[in-house]
């Protein structure tokens, strides 16, 4: 038997590779593998004009092939599935019909093999694709919006001046996260120095410069960080790990973004839910110039003021990068397509110290998308001096790579 195989395969150790050459997507053996048939059924189809396998070694060879061609997989949104040609995956085909995603960008989140000529996707074994990090349920919809949209198709209004003190309402921004650090003065105290945004049941995005050795905790669902009578029921989460963008440059302040992974899953409520990411194709090359955006945070109420204990909010406008480059020309920073510049021409709305890591948000059809992360600026709330924000649509590959 061994001599026969050696003649056909070249040598015994190449036998399995020789057999693989007769396996195709439509072959009986592949159908058996994909249906998880036992090895005996697998083996009966292992025969061609050039190669026939004796029964004693059929089981061993089939076990090898079934292991290598195992179709069991997990996709990036947490679904168990099978690795099949996308044409044979109805849940993903159905989702593609209902989403405004560029097909190539969408499929890369589900690819489960490295054969570019014959790409396969991790197809869920259920008929409907569940929500996950790419499509979290109720993302970007504050509870007030949800109720008011259902009643009168209206949306809540947003006052200006984060740096001059316009307070947010309870539940207005259920994805905002406060990041706490061990106090350098009192080890029993937590100092809330940065913000972030919940984007899945386990992940927070924030600014890379918010990552520090004494970072301790992420708080969700809070409104006033120092008071217990604000109606909020905050929940604190330990941080399992974090990843900073590999191209982060501290001097040039490029790719100022990090992803935190929480130790435990977040239970979504009316007051704790994720914001949407701008994953749709229409966002891929958008610069958002002249669009009105919203920023939130617990930072300073002005250049000379103390930080706010109560969550603040402001409206600002995305501005042209040429003007932004002029403002920052004296600094070694890079202003390019990887950042967004935004501010208020009257100086009545701006991010300030302590707001870092928080979201720059855009409302589209009453759903909020995070388009930027508060990164840096020169001064707070001065006319025609915009702040700089890390562009989310230019960093999606990094973000998605962490959602596993």
Short mmCIF file of C-alpha atoms in Angstrom, two decimals:
data_model
loop_
_atom_site.label_atom_id
_atom_site.label_comp_id
_atom_site.label_asym_id
_atom_site.label_seq_id
_atom_site.Cartn_x
_atom_site.Cartn_y
_atom_site.Cartn_z
CA UNK A 1 0.00 0.00 0.00
CA UNK A 2 2.76 2.42 0.92
CA UNK A 3 4.54 1.68 -2.36
CA UNK A 4 1.37 2.35 -4.32
CA UNK A 5 0.86 5.69 -2.60
CA UNK A 6 4.50 6.63 -3.12
CA UNK A 7 4.16 6.10 -6.86
CA UNK A 8 1.08 8.29 -7.07
CA UNK A 9 2.02 10.99 -4.58
CA UNK A 10 5.80 11.03 -4.98
CA UNK A 11 6.43 10.07 -1.35
CA UNK A 12 4.38 9.02 1.64
CA UNK A 13 4.60 12.36 3.45
CA UNK A 14 3.15 14.14 0.42
CA UNK A 15 0.15 11.87 0.18
CA UNK A 16 -2.21 14.22 1.98
CA UNK A 17 -1.16 17.14 -0.23
CA UNK A 18 -1.74 14.96 -3.27
CA UNK A 19 -5.23 14.14 -2.08
CA UNK A 20 -6.01 17.79 -1.43
CA UNK A 21 -5.54 18.48 -5.13
CA UNK A 22 -8.78 16.65 -5.91
CA UNK A 23 -10.82 18.59 -3.34
CA UNK A 24 -13.01 21.37 -4.70
CA UNK A 25 -15.90 23.34 -3.26
CA UNK A 26 -18.44 21.23 -5.08
CA UNK A 27 -16.87 17.83 -4.51
CA UNK A 28 -18.57 15.12 -2.50
CA UNK A 29 -15.73 15.08 0.00
CA UNK A 30 -16.06 18.82 0.67
CA UNK A 31 -19.81 18.43 1.10
CA UNK A 32 -19.16 15.71 3.65
CA UNK A 33 -16.61 17.87 5.47
CA UNK A 34 -18.97 20.84 5.59
CA UNK A 35 -21.81 18.67 6.86
CA UNK A 36 -19.56 17.23 9.58
CA UNK A 37 -20.08 13.69 8.37
CA UNK A 38 -18.05 10.96 10.12
CA UNK A 39 -14.72 9.91 8.65
CA UNK A 40 -16.18 6.76 7.12
CA UNK A 41 -18.43 8.83 4.86
CA UNK A 42 -15.54 11.17 4.15
CA UNK A 43 -13.30 8.29 3.12
CA UNK A 44 -15.66 6.64 0.66
CA UNK A 45 -15.39 9.67 -1.58
CA UNK A 46 -11.58 9.76 -1.47
CA UNK A 47 -10.98 8.09 -4.81
CA UNK A 48 -9.99 9.31 -8.24
CA UNK A 49 -8.66 7.72 -11.40
CA UNK A 50 -5.10 8.26 -10.18
CA UNK A 51 -5.39 7.62 -6.44
CA UNK A 52 -7.28 4.95 -4.54
CA UNK A 53 -6.89 4.58 -0.79
CA UNK A 54 -7.10 1.33 1.10
CA UNK A 55 -9.53 1.26 4.01
CA UNK A 56 -6.95 0.98 6.84
CA UNK A 57 -5.60 4.48 6.23
CA UNK A 58 -8.76 6.19 5.02
CA UNK A 59 -9.75 7.27 8.50
CA UNK A 60 -6.39 8.82 9.34
CA UNK A 61 -6.17 10.77 6.10
CA UNK A 62 -9.73 11.96 6.37
CA UNK A 63 -9.12 13.12 9.93
CA UNK A 64 -6.17 15.17 8.68
CA UNK A 65 -8.16 16.70 5.85
CA UNK A 66 -11.17 17.43 8.06
CA UNK A 67 -8.89 19.16 10.57
CA UNK A 68 -7.21 21.30 7.93
CA UNK A 69 -10.47 22.11 6.21
CA UNK A 70 -12.44 22.55 9.40
CA UNK A 71 -15.31 24.93 8.71
CA UNK A 72 -15.97 25.87 12.32
CA UNK A 73 -15.07 29.50 13.01
CA UNK A 74 -15.88 32.64 14.95
CA UNK A 75 -16.39 35.91 13.12
CA UNK A 76 -15.49 39.35 14.46
CA UNK A 77 -18.98 40.05 15.74
CA UNK A 78 -18.96 37.02 18.03
CA UNK A 79 -21.00 34.61 15.91
CA UNK A 80 -20.21 30.91 15.68
CA UNK A 81 -20.26 29.86 12.07
CA UNK A 82 -18.86 27.87 9.20
CA UNK A 83 -16.24 28.98 6.71
CA UNK A 84 -18.00 28.94 3.33
CA UNK A 85 -18.11 30.85 0.07
CA UNK A 86 -19.95 34.12 0.57
CA UNK A 87 -22.37 33.15 -2.20
CA UNK A 88 -23.57 30.34 0.04
CA UNK A 89 -24.06 32.51 3.13
CA UNK A 90 -27.60 33.85 3.19
CA UNK A 91 -27.34 35.80 6.51
CA UNK A 92 -24.45 37.90 5.21
CA UNK A 93 -25.98 38.31 1.75
CA UNK A 94 -29.18 39.50 3.39
CA UNK A 95 -27.30 41.96 5.58
CA UNK A 96 -25.37 43.31 2.60
CA UNK A 97 -28.66 44.15 0.89
CA UNK A 98 -29.76 46.25 3.86
CA UNK A 99 -26.50 48.08 4.63
CA UNK A 100 -24.75 50.98 2.90
CA UNK A 101 -21.38 49.30 3.25
CA UNK A 102 -18.81 48.93 0.50
CA UNK A 103 -18.86 45.17 -0.07
CA UNK A 104 -15.07 44.76 0.05
CA UNK A 105 -14.85 46.70 3.33
CA UNK A 106 -17.70 44.72 4.85
CA UNK A 107 -16.48 41.26 3.90
CA UNK A 108 -13.01 41.73 5.38
CA UNK A 109 -14.61 41.60 8.84
CA UNK A 110 -15.86 38.07 8.11
CA UNK A 111 -13.06 36.57 5.98
CA UNK A 112 -11.94 33.21 7.39
CA UNK A 113 -9.31 32.05 4.90
CA UNK A 114 -6.28 33.52 3.18
CA UNK A 115 -7.05 32.41 -0.37
CA UNK A 116 -7.62 35.67 -2.24
CA UNK A 117 -8.75 33.78 -5.34
CA UNK A 118 -11.46 31.97 -3.41
CA UNK A 119 -12.35 34.06 -0.34
CA UNK A 120 -14.64 32.56 2.24
CA UNK A 121 -16.59 34.10 5.09
CA UNK A 122 -17.42 32.88 8.57
CA UNK A 123 -21.12 32.40 7.99
CA UNK A 124 -23.36 32.32 11.09
CA UNK A 125 -25.20 29.07 11.63
CA UNK A 126 -28.35 31.05 12.45
CA UNK A 127 -30.62 32.57 9.80
CA UNK A 128 -30.25 36.11 11.12
CA UNK A 129 -26.95 37.85 11.82
CA UNK A 130 -26.99 39.01 15.43
CA UNK A 131 -25.79 42.39 16.57
CA UNK A 132 -22.16 42.65 17.59
CA UNK A 133 -19.34 45.20 17.70
CA UNK A 134 -19.99 46.27 14.11
CA UNK A 135 -23.73 46.64 14.59
CA UNK A 136 -24.47 46.96 18.32
CA UNK A 137 -28.18 47.23 19.15
CA UNK A 138 -29.56 50.76 19.63
CA UNK A 139 -26.14 52.26 18.90
CA UNK A 140 -26.09 56.02 18.65
CA UNK A 141 -29.63 56.58 19.92
CA UNK A 142 -30.00 58.28 23.32
CA UNK A 143 -33.06 57.19 25.27
CA UNK A 144 -34.62 60.65 24.95
CA UNK A 145 -34.26 60.53 21.19
CA UNK A 146 -35.71 57.04 21.03
CA UNK A 147 -38.81 58.01 22.97
CA UNK A 148 -39.31 61.34 21.22
CA UNK A 149 -38.74 59.86 17.76
CA UNK A 150 -41.40 57.27 18.47
CA UNK A 151 -43.84 59.93 19.66
CA UNK A 152 -43.35 62.94 17.42
CA UNK A 153 -40.36 62.34 15.13
CA UNK A 154 -38.43 65.07 16.91
CA UNK A 155 -35.03 65.16 18.52
CA UNK A 156 -33.65 66.79 21.64
CA UNK A 157 -31.75 70.05 21.26
CA UNK A 158 -28.17 70.64 22.30
CA UNK A 159 -26.91 73.90 23.81
CA UNK A 160 -23.40 75.22 23.22
CA UNK A 161 -20.33 75.87 25.35
CA UNK A 162 -18.64 72.80 26.76
CA UNK A 163 -15.82 75.10 27.95
CA UNK A 164 -18.21 77.64 29.45
CA UNK A 165 -20.55 75.20 31.12
CA UNK A 166 -23.72 73.89 29.47
CA UNK A 167 -24.83 70.84 31.41
CA UNK A 168 -26.01 67.65 29.75
CA UNK A 169 -29.18 65.85 30.80
CA UNK A 170 -29.35 62.37 32.26
CA UNK A 171 -29.31 59.77 29.49
CA UNK A 172 -28.42 62.26 26.75
CA UNK A 173 -25.11 60.55 25.97
CA UNK A 174 -25.30 56.93 27.20
CA UNK A 175 -22.03 55.91 25.51
CA UNK A 176 -19.79 58.42 27.25
CA UNK A 177 -17.18 56.88 29.53
CA UNK A 178 -15.18 58.53 32.30
CA UNK A 179 -11.66 57.14 32.71
CA UNK A 180 -10.33 57.12 36.26
CA UNK A 181 -6.74 57.20 37.47
CA UNK A 182 -5.10 56.55 40.80
CA UNK A 183 -4.56 59.89 42.50
CA UNK A 184 -0.95 60.98 42.84
CA UNK A 185 -1.85 62.80 46.05
CA UNK A 186 -4.27 60.42 47.75
CA UNK A 187 -4.00 56.77 46.76
CA UNK A 188 -7.55 56.14 47.98
CA UNK A 189 -9.01 58.61 45.49
CA UNK A 190 -9.76 58.34 41.79
CA UNK A 191 -9.09 61.27 39.50
CA UNK A 192 -11.22 61.47 36.36
CA UNK A 193 -8.86 62.91 33.74
CA UNK A 194 -10.08 61.57 30.39
CA UNK A 195 -13.19 60.42 28.58
CA UNK A 196 -13.96 57.73 26.05
CA UNK A 197 -16.83 56.12 24.18
CA UNK A 198 -18.45 52.71 24.47
CA UNK A 199 -18.48 51.01 21.05
CA UNK A 200 -19.31 47.41 21.98
CA UNK A 201 -20.14 45.31 25.01
CA UNK A 202 -16.43 45.14 25.90
CA UNK A 203 -14.63 48.03 24.19
CA UNK A 204 -13.96 51.73 24.76
CA UNK A 205 -12.21 54.06 22.33
CA UNK A 206 -10.24 56.99 23.68
CA UNK A 207 -7.15 59.09 22.95
CA UNK A 208 -3.78 57.35 23.06
CA UNK A 209 -2.38 60.09 25.28
CA UNK A 210 -4.97 59.10 27.90
CA UNK A 211 -3.17 55.79 28.42
CA UNK A 212 -1.10 56.12 31.61
CA UNK A 213 0.41 53.69 34.11
CA UNK A 214 -2.02 54.74 36.86
CA UNK A 215 -5.14 54.19 34.74
CA UNK A 216 -7.56 52.19 36.89
CA UNK A 217 -11.18 52.13 35.86
CA UNK A 218 -13.83 53.02 33.29
CA UNK A 219 -17.15 54.41 34.51
CA UNK A 220 -20.30 54.20 32.39
CA UNK A 221 -23.74 55.70 32.89
CA UNK A 222 -22.72 58.66 35.06
CA UNK A 223 -23.74 62.31 34.85
CA UNK A 224 -22.11 64.04 37.83
CA UNK A 225 -18.89 62.38 38.92
CA UNK A 226 -19.03 63.72 42.50
CA UNK A 227 -22.72 63.53 43.37
CA UNK A 228 -24.98 60.58 44.05
CA UNK A 229 -28.26 62.51 43.76
CA UNK A 230 -28.11 63.18 39.99
CA UNK A 231 -30.40 60.25 39.15
CA UNK A 232 -27.62 58.26 37.50
CA UNK A 233 -26.69 54.67 38.31
CA UNK A 234 -23.08 54.44 37.16
CA UNK A 235 -21.22 51.17 36.75
CA UNK A 236 -17.43 50.85 37.08
CA UNK A 237 -15.44 48.40 34.96
CA UNK A 238 -11.89 47.17 35.37
CA UNK A 239 -9.66 47.34 32.30
CA UNK A 240 -8.40 44.02 30.97
CA UNK A 241 -5.99 45.45 28.42
CA UNK A 242 -5.46 48.29 25.98
CA UNK A 243 -3.92 48.80 22.56
CA UNK A 244 -2.44 52.03 21.23
CA UNK A 245 -2.38 52.62 17.48
CA UNK A 246 0.93 51.23 16.17
CA UNK A 247 1.62 54.42 14.19
CA UNK A 248 1.08 56.73 17.12
CA UNK A 249 3.67 59.54 17.20
CA UNK A 250 3.82 61.51 20.43
CA UNK A 251 5.65 64.52 18.98
CA UNK A 252 3.61 64.84 15.80
CA UNK A 253 0.47 63.76 17.68
CA UNK A 254 -0.58 61.41 14.89
CA UNK A 255 -3.02 58.51 15.34
CA UNK A 256 -3.95 59.61 18.84
CA UNK A 257 -6.27 56.69 19.46
CA UNK A 258 -6.42 53.65 21.74
CA UNK A 259 -8.89 50.84 22.37
CA UNK A 260 -9.59 49.61 25.90
CA UNK A 261 -10.97 46.14 26.52
CA UNK A 262 -13.02 45.78 29.69
CA UNK A 263 -12.72 42.75 31.95
CA UNK A 264 -16.47 42.08 31.90
CA UNK A 265 -19.31 42.51 29.43
CA UNK A 266 -21.41 45.65 29.61
CA UNK A 267 -25.14 45.19 30.06
CA UNK A 268 -26.87 47.70 27.79
CA UNK A 269 -29.60 49.84 29.34
CA UNK A 270 -31.36 53.12 28.56
CA UNK A 271 -28.42 54.92 30.18
CA UNK A 272 -25.55 52.70 29.00
CA UNK A 273 -25.39 51.89 25.33
CA UNK A 274 -22.79 52.23 22.53
CA UNK A 275 -22.31 54.91 19.92
CA UNK A 276 -22.22 53.96 16.23
CA UNK A 277 -19.01 53.86 14.24
CA UNK A 278 -18.89 55.47 10.76
CA UNK A 279 -18.39 52.16 8.96
CA UNK A 280 -20.61 52.90 5.96
CA UNK A 281 -19.04 53.55 2.58
CA UNK A 282 -20.40 57.10 2.46
CA UNK A 283 -18.15 57.97 5.42
CA UNK A 284 -14.92 56.49 4.05
CA UNK A 285 -13.56 59.64 2.39
CA UNK A 286 -15.75 62.21 4.12
CA UNK A 287 -13.98 65.24 5.62
CA UNK A 288 -17.17 66.58 7.29
CA UNK A 289 -16.22 70.22 6.56
CA UNK A 290 -18.94 72.71 7.58
CA UNK A 291 -20.90 69.98 9.35
CA UNK A 292 -22.20 70.78 12.83
CA UNK A 293 -20.87 68.33 15.38
CA UNK A 294 -21.22 67.83 19.13
CA UNK A 295 -18.59 67.29 21.81
CA UNK A 296 -19.05 66.15 25.41
CA UNK A 297 -16.84 65.74 28.46
CA UNK A 298 -16.04 66.52 32.07
CA UNK A 299 -13.14 68.85 31.28
CA UNK A 300 -12.41 72.43 32.28
CA UNK A 301 -15.15 75.01 31.80
CA UNK A 302 -12.57 77.47 30.51
CA UNK A 303 -8.83 78.03 30.29
CA UNK A 304 -8.60 79.36 33.86
CA UNK A 305 -11.46 77.37 35.36
CA UNK A 306 -11.71 74.12 37.28
CA UNK A 307 -12.90 70.89 35.74
CA UNK A 308 -16.61 70.21 35.69
CA UNK A 309 -18.06 67.41 37.80
CA UNK A 310 -21.20 67.51 35.65
CA UNK A 311 -21.09 66.28 32.05
CA UNK A 312 -20.89 69.18 29.56
CA UNK A 313 -21.86 69.43 25.90
CA UNK A 314 -21.29 71.85 23.02
CA UNK A 315 -21.97 72.39 19.35
CA UNK A 316 -19.02 73.14 17.10
CA UNK A 317 -18.34 73.15 13.35
CA UNK A 318 -15.82 71.17 11.35
CA UNK A 319 -13.46 73.62 9.63
CA UNK A 320 -11.23 73.58 6.56
CA UNK A 321 -7.83 72.02 7.15
CA UNK A 322 -5.94 74.76 5.33
CA UNK A 323 -6.96 77.26 7.99
CA UNK A 324 -6.18 74.70 10.66
CA UNK A 325 -2.67 74.20 9.26
CA UNK A 326 -2.04 77.94 9.48
CA UNK A 327 -3.04 77.98 13.14
CA UNK A 328 -0.73 75.06 14.01
CA UNK A 329 2.16 75.88 11.66
CA UNK A 330 4.44 76.81 14.59
CA UNK A 331 4.06 73.37 16.14
CA UNK A 332 5.60 70.04 15.02
CA UNK A 333 2.18 68.42 14.63
CA UNK A 334 0.85 66.94 11.40
CA UNK A 335 -2.52 68.16 10.14
CA UNK A 336 -3.68 65.77 7.42
CA UNK A 337 -6.60 63.52 6.47
CA UNK A 338 -6.11 61.50 9.66
CA UNK A 339 -7.42 64.35 11.81
CA UNK A 340 -10.45 66.63 11.90
CA UNK A 341 -10.29 70.29 12.91
CA UNK A 342 -13.35 71.77 14.57
CA UNK A 343 -14.27 74.78 16.67
CA UNK A 344 -16.51 77.81 17.03
CA UNK A 345 -15.85 81.08 15.18
CA UNK A 346 -17.15 83.01 18.19
CA UNK A 347 -15.14 80.99 20.70
CA UNK A 348 -18.31 79.86 22.46
CA UNK A 349 -17.77 76.13 22.14
CA UNK A 350 -14.60 74.09 22.47
CA UNK A 351 -13.03 71.12 24.19
CA UNK A 352 -10.68 71.83 27.07
CA UNK A 353 -8.27 70.05 29.42
CA UNK A 354 -9.91 66.94 30.81
CA UNK A 355 -12.13 66.37 27.77
CA UNK A 356 -9.44 64.33 25.99
CA UNK A 357 -10.58 61.01 24.56
CA UNK A 358 -14.21 62.04 24.35
CA UNK A 359 -16.25 61.86 21.16
CA UNK A 360 -16.81 64.31 18.33
CA UNK A 361 -20.27 63.28 17.18
CA UNK A 362 -22.46 63.76 14.14
CA UNK A 363 -26.22 63.20 14.04
CA UNK A 364 -27.55 61.57 10.88
CA UNK A 365 -31.25 60.68 10.76
CA UNK A 366 -31.38 61.01 14.54
CA UNK A 367 -28.58 58.48 15.03
CA UNK A 368 -25.21 59.59 16.43
CA UNK A 369 -21.92 58.50 14.90
CA UNK A 370 -18.53 59.16 16.43
CA UNK A 371 -16.45 60.83 13.73
CA UNK A 372 -13.56 62.00 15.90
CA UNK A 373 -11.79 61.69 19.24
CA UNK A 374 -10.85 64.81 21.23
CA UNK A 375 -7.07 65.00 20.89
CA UNK A 376 -5.41 68.40 21.42
CA UNK A 377 -5.58 72.16 21.00
CA UNK A 378 -3.73 75.37 21.79
CA UNK A 379 -6.17 77.16 24.09
CA UNK A 380 -9.78 76.61 25.11
CA UNK A 381 -12.66 78.51 23.60
CA UNK A 382 -10.79 81.16 21.61
CA UNK A 383 -12.36 82.39 18.34
CA UNK A 384 -10.97 80.85 15.16
CA UNK A 385 -8.56 78.53 16.98
CA UNK A 386 -9.95 75.06 16.28
CA UNK A 387 -9.22 71.94 18.25
CA UNK A 388 -7.83 68.80 16.63
CA UNK A 389 -9.61 65.45 16.65
CA UNK A 390 -8.46 61.99 15.58
CA UNK A 391 -10.53 60.98 12.54
CA UNK A 392 -12.39 57.72 13.18
CA UNK A 393 -12.99 56.88 9.51
CA UNK A 394 -9.21 56.89 8.94
CA UNK A 395 -8.57 54.54 11.86
CA UNK A 396 -11.32 51.96 11.41
CA UNK A 397 -8.90 49.17 10.51
CA UNK A 398 -7.16 49.57 13.85
CA UNK A 399 -10.43 49.76 15.79
CA UNK A 400 -11.96 46.72 14.13
CA UNK A 401 -8.76 44.72 14.61
CA UNK A 402 -9.27 45.06 18.38
CA UNK A 403 -12.90 43.87 18.40
CA UNK A 404 -12.24 40.19 18.94
#
